[in-house]
Tab-separated table of C-alpha atoms in Angstrom:
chain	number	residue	atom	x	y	z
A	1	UNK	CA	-1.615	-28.374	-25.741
A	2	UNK	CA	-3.896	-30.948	-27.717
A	3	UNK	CA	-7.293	-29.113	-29.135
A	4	UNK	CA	-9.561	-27.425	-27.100
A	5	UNK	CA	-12.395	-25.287	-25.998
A	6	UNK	CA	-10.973	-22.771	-24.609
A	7	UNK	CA	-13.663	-21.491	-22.029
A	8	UNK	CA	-12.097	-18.532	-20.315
A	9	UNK	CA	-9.001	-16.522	-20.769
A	10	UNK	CA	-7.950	-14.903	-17.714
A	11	UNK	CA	-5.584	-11.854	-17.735
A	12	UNK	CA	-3.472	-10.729	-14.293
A	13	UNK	CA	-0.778	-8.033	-14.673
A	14	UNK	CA	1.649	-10.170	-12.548
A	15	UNK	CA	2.470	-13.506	-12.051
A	16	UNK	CA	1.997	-13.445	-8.219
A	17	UNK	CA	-1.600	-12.255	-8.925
A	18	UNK	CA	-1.616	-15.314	-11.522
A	19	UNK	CA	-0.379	-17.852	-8.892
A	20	UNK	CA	-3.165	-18.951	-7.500
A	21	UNK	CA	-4.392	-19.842	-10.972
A	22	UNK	CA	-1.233	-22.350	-11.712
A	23	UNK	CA	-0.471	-23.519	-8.337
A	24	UNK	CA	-1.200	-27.390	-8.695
A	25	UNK	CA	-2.560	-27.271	-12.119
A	26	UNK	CA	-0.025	-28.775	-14.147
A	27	UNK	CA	0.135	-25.773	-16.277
A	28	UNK	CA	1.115	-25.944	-19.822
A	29	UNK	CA	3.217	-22.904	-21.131
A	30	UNK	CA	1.772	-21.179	-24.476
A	31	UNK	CA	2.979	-18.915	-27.033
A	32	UNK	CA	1.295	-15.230	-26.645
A	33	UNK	CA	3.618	-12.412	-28.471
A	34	UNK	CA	3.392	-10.016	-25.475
A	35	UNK	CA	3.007	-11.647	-21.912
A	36	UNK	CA	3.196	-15.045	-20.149
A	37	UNK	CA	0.686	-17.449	-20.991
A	38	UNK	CA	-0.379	-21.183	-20.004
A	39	UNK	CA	-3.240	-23.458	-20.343
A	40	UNK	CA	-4.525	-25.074	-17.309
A	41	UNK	CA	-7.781	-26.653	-16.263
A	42	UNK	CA	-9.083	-24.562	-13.360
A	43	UNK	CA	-12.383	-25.147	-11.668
A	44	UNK	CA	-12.444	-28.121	-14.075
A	45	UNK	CA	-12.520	-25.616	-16.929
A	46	UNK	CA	-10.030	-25.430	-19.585
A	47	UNK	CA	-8.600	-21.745	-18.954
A	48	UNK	CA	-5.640	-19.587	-20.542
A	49	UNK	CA	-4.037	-17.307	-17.828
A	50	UNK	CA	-2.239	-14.427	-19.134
A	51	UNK	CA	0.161	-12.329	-17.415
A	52	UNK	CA	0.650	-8.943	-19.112
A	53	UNK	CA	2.415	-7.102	-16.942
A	54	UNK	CA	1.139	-3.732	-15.417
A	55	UNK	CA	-1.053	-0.995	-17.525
A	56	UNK	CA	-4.272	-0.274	-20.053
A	57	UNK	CA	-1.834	-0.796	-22.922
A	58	UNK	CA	-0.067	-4.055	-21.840
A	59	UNK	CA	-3.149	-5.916	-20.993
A	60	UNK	CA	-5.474	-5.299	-23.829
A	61	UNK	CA	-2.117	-6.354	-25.801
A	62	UNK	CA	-1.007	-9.410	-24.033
A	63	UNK	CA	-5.079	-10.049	-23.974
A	64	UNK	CA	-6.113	-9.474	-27.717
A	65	UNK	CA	-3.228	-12.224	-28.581
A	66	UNK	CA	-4.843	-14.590	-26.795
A	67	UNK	CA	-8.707	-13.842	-27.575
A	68	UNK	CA	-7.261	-14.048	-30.707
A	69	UNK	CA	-5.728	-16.858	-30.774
A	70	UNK	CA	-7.540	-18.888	-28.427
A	71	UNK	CA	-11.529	-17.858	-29.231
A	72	UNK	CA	-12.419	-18.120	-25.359
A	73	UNK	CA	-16.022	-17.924	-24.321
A	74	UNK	CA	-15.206	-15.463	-21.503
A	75	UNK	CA	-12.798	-13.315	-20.412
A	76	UNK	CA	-12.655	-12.380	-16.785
A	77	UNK	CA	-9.873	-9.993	-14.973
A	78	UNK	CA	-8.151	-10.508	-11.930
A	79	UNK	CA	-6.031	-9.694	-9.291
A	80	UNK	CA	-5.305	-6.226	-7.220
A	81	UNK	CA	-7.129	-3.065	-6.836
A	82	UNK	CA	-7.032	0.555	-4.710
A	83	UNK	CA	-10.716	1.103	-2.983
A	84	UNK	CA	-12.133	4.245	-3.309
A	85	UNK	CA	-15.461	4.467	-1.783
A	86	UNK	CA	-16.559	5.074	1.904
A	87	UNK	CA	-17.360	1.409	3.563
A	88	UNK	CA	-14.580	-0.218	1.346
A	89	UNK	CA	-11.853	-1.960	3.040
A	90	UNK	CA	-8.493	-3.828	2.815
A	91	UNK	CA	-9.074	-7.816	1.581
A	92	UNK	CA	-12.819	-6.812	-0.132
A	93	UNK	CA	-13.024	-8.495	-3.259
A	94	UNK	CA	-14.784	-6.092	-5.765
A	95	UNK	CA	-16.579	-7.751	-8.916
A	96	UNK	CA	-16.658	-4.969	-11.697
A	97	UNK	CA	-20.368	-4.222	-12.785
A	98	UNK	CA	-19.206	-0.874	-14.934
A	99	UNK	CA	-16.115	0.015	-16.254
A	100	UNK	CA	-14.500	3.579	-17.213
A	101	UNK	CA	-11.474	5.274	-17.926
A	102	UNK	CA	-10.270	7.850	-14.631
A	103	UNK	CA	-8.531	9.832	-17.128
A	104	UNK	CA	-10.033	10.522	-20.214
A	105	UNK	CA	-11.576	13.812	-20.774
A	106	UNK	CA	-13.352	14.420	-23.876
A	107	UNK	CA	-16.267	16.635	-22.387
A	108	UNK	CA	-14.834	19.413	-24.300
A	109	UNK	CA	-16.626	17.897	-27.614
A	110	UNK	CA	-19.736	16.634	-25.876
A	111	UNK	CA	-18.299	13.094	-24.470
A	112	UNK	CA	-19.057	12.396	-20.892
A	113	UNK	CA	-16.105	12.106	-18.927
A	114	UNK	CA	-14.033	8.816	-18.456
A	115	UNK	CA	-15.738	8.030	-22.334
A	116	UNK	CA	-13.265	7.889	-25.227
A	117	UNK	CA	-14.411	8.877	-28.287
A	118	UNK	CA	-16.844	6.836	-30.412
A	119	UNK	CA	-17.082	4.188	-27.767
A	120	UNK	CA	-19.855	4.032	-24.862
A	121	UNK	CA	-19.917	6.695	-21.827
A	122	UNK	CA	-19.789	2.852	-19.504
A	123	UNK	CA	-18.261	-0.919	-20.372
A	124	UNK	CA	-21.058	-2.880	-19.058
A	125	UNK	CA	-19.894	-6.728	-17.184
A	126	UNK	CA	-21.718	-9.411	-18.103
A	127	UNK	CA	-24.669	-10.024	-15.476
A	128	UNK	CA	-24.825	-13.103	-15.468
A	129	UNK	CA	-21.148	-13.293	-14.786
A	130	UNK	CA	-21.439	-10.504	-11.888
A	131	UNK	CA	-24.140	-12.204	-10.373
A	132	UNK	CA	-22.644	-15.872	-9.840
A	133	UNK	CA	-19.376	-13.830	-8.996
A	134	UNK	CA	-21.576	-12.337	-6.305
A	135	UNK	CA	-22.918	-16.054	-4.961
A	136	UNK	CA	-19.679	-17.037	-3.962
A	137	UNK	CA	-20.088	-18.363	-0.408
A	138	UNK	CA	-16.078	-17.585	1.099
A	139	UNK	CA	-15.834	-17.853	5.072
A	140	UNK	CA	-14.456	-14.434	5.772
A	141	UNK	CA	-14.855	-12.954	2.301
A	142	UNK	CA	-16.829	-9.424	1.712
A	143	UNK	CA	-17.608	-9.673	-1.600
A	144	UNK	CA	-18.579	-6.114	-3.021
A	145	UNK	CA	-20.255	-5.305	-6.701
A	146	UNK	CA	-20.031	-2.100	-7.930
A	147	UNK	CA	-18.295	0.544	-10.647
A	148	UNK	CA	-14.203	-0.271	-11.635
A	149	UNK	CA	-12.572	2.866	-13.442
A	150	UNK	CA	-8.784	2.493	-14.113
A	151	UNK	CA	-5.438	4.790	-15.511
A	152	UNK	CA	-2.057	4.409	-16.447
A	153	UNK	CA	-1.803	6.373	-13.054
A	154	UNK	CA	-1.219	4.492	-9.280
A	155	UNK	CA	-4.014	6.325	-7.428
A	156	UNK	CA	-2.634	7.673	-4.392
A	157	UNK	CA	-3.396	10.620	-2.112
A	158	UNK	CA	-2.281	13.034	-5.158
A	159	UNK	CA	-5.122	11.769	-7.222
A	160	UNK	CA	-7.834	9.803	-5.072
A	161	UNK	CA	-9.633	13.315	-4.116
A	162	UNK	CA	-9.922	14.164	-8.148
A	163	UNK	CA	-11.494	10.579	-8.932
A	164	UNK	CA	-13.850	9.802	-6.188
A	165	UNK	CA	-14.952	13.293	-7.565
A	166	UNK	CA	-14.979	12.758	-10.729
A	167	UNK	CA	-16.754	9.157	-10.469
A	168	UNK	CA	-18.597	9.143	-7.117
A	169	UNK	CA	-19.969	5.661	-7.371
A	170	UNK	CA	-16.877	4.077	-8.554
A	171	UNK	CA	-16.105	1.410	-5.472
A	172	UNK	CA	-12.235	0.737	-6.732
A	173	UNK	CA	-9.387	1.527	-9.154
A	174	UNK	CA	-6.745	-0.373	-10.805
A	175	UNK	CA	-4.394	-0.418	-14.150
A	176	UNK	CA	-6.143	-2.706	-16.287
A	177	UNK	CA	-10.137	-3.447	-16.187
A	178	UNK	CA	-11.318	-0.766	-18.331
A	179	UNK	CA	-9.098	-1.662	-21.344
A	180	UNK	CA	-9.882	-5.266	-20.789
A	181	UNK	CA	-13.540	-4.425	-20.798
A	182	UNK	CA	-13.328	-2.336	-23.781
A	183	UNK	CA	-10.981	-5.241	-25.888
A	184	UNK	CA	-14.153	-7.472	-24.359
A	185	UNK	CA	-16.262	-5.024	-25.975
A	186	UNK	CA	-15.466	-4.606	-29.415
A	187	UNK	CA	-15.215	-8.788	-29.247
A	188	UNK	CA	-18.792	-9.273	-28.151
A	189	UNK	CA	-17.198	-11.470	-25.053
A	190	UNK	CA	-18.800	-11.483	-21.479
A	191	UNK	CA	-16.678	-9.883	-19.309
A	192	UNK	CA	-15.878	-9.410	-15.656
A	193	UNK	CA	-13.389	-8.412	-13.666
A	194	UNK	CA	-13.129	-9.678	-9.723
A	195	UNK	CA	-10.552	-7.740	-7.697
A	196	UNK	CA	-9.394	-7.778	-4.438
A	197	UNK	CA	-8.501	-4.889	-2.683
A	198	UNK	CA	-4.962	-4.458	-1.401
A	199	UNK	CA	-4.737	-0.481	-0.320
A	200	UNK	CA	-7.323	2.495	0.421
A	201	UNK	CA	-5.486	4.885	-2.194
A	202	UNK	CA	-4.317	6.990	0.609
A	203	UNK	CA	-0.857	8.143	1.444
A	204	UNK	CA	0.331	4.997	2.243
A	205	UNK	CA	-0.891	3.169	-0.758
A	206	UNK	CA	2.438	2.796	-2.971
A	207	UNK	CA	4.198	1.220	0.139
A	208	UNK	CA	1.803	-0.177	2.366
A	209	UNK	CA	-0.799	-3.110	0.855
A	210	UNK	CA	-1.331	-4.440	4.373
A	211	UNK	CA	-1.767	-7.951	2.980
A	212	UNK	CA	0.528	-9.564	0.993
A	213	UNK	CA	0.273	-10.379	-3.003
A	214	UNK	CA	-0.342	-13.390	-2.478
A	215	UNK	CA	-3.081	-13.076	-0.102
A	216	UNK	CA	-4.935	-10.262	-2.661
A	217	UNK	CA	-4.257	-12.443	-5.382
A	218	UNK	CA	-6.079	-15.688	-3.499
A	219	UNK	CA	-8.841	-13.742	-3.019
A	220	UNK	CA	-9.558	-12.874	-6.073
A	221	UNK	CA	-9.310	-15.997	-7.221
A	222	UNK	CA	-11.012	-17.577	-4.972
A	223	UNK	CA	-14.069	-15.809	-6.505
A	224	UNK	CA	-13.002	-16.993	-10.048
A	225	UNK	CA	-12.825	-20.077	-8.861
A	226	UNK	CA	-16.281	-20.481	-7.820
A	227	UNK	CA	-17.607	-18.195	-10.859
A	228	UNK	CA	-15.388	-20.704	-13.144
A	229	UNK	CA	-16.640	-23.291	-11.942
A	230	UNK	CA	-20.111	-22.937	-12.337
A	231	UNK	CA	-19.903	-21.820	-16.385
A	232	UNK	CA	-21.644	-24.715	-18.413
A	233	UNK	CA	-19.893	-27.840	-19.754
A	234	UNK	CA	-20.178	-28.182	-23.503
């Protein structure tokens, strides 16, 4: 890859959810310790996709290698998520506007919950980011904004009572947004993360996604797509 200005890196936690980003791009394979990574121009912007595989851990990982190496403007999230609220359906796309872990539990020393330690009770998206997410005109496409909180835990019907407890306004869950959001963070990067929803988190939800991959991971993309391609040209 000759030198350049990196604009966005995008992280997915699997390749399928990735595809749409590389499909007719030409991409260019990269170096990243942890992950998959390639440069491509998408939306007519020069973008890193990263795939680093499933879970908080792996993404920030896979994701601080390439912020790190890379200095992108942005860094967005995509790919799948579980819905959780009431009026939330199967093939929604969801753009993050708050972040928070489902499973951390500090109230015990005065945190709130879903806060860790020393860092803020929310991860806030970028607005200006959510907002041109938001103005994507797709024929067919719901596009919801609203609260992301994610775990190291699939949210099925075992857990799905406990979180839309817990977080009340959250509209989805997935494995990765938080951590990416905190990484974006402690970076000073705008963030976002646009999901599509593939399950309801209900008892069906490990086996049943009721679209395919590929269709969840066009989706969301499809959102990037118009969100990447409106960022400003140097």
């Amino acid at each position: 890859m000759n030198e350049k200005t990196i604009e966005v890196v995008a992280v997915a936690a699997m390749k399928e959810e990735a595809a749409p980003f590389l499909a007719g791009a030409h991409p260019e394979k990269v170096d990243i310790p942890i992950g998959e990574a390639w440069y491509v121009n998408f939306a007519g912007q020069d973008v890193i996709v990263v795939v680093s595989g499933a879970g908080l851990v792996n993404a920030v990982m896979a994701a601080t290698h390439a912020v790190n190496d890379y200095k992108p403007r942005y860094l967005v999230s995509t790919g799948s998520a579980g819905g959780l609220a009431q009026g939330i359906f199967v093939g929604d796309v969801v753009v993050g506007t708050r972040y928070s872990y489902a499973n951390a539990d500090a109230t015990a020393f005065g945190y709130e919950l879903g806060q860790i330690p020393g860092m803020p009770p929310l991860y806030e998206a970028d607005q200006e980011l959510v907002s041109t997410a938001r103005s994507a005109h797709i024929e067919n496409q719901r596009i919801r904004a609203g609260m992301i909180v994610s775990s190291d835990t699939f949210v099925d019907s075992r857990s799905v009572g406990r979180i839309r407890k817990d977080f009340p306004s959250a509209l989805a869950a997935d494995m990765e947004s938080t951590a990416l959001a905190q990484l974006a963070y402690r970076h000073e990067l705008p963030f976002v993360s646009v999901r599509a929803i593939s399950d309801l988190c209900g008892h069906d939800a490990g086996a049943d996604f009721r679209i395919t991959v590929d269709e969840v991971a066009e989706r969301s993309a499809a959102v990037l797509r118009h969100l990447v391609g409106t960022l400003p040209h140097d």
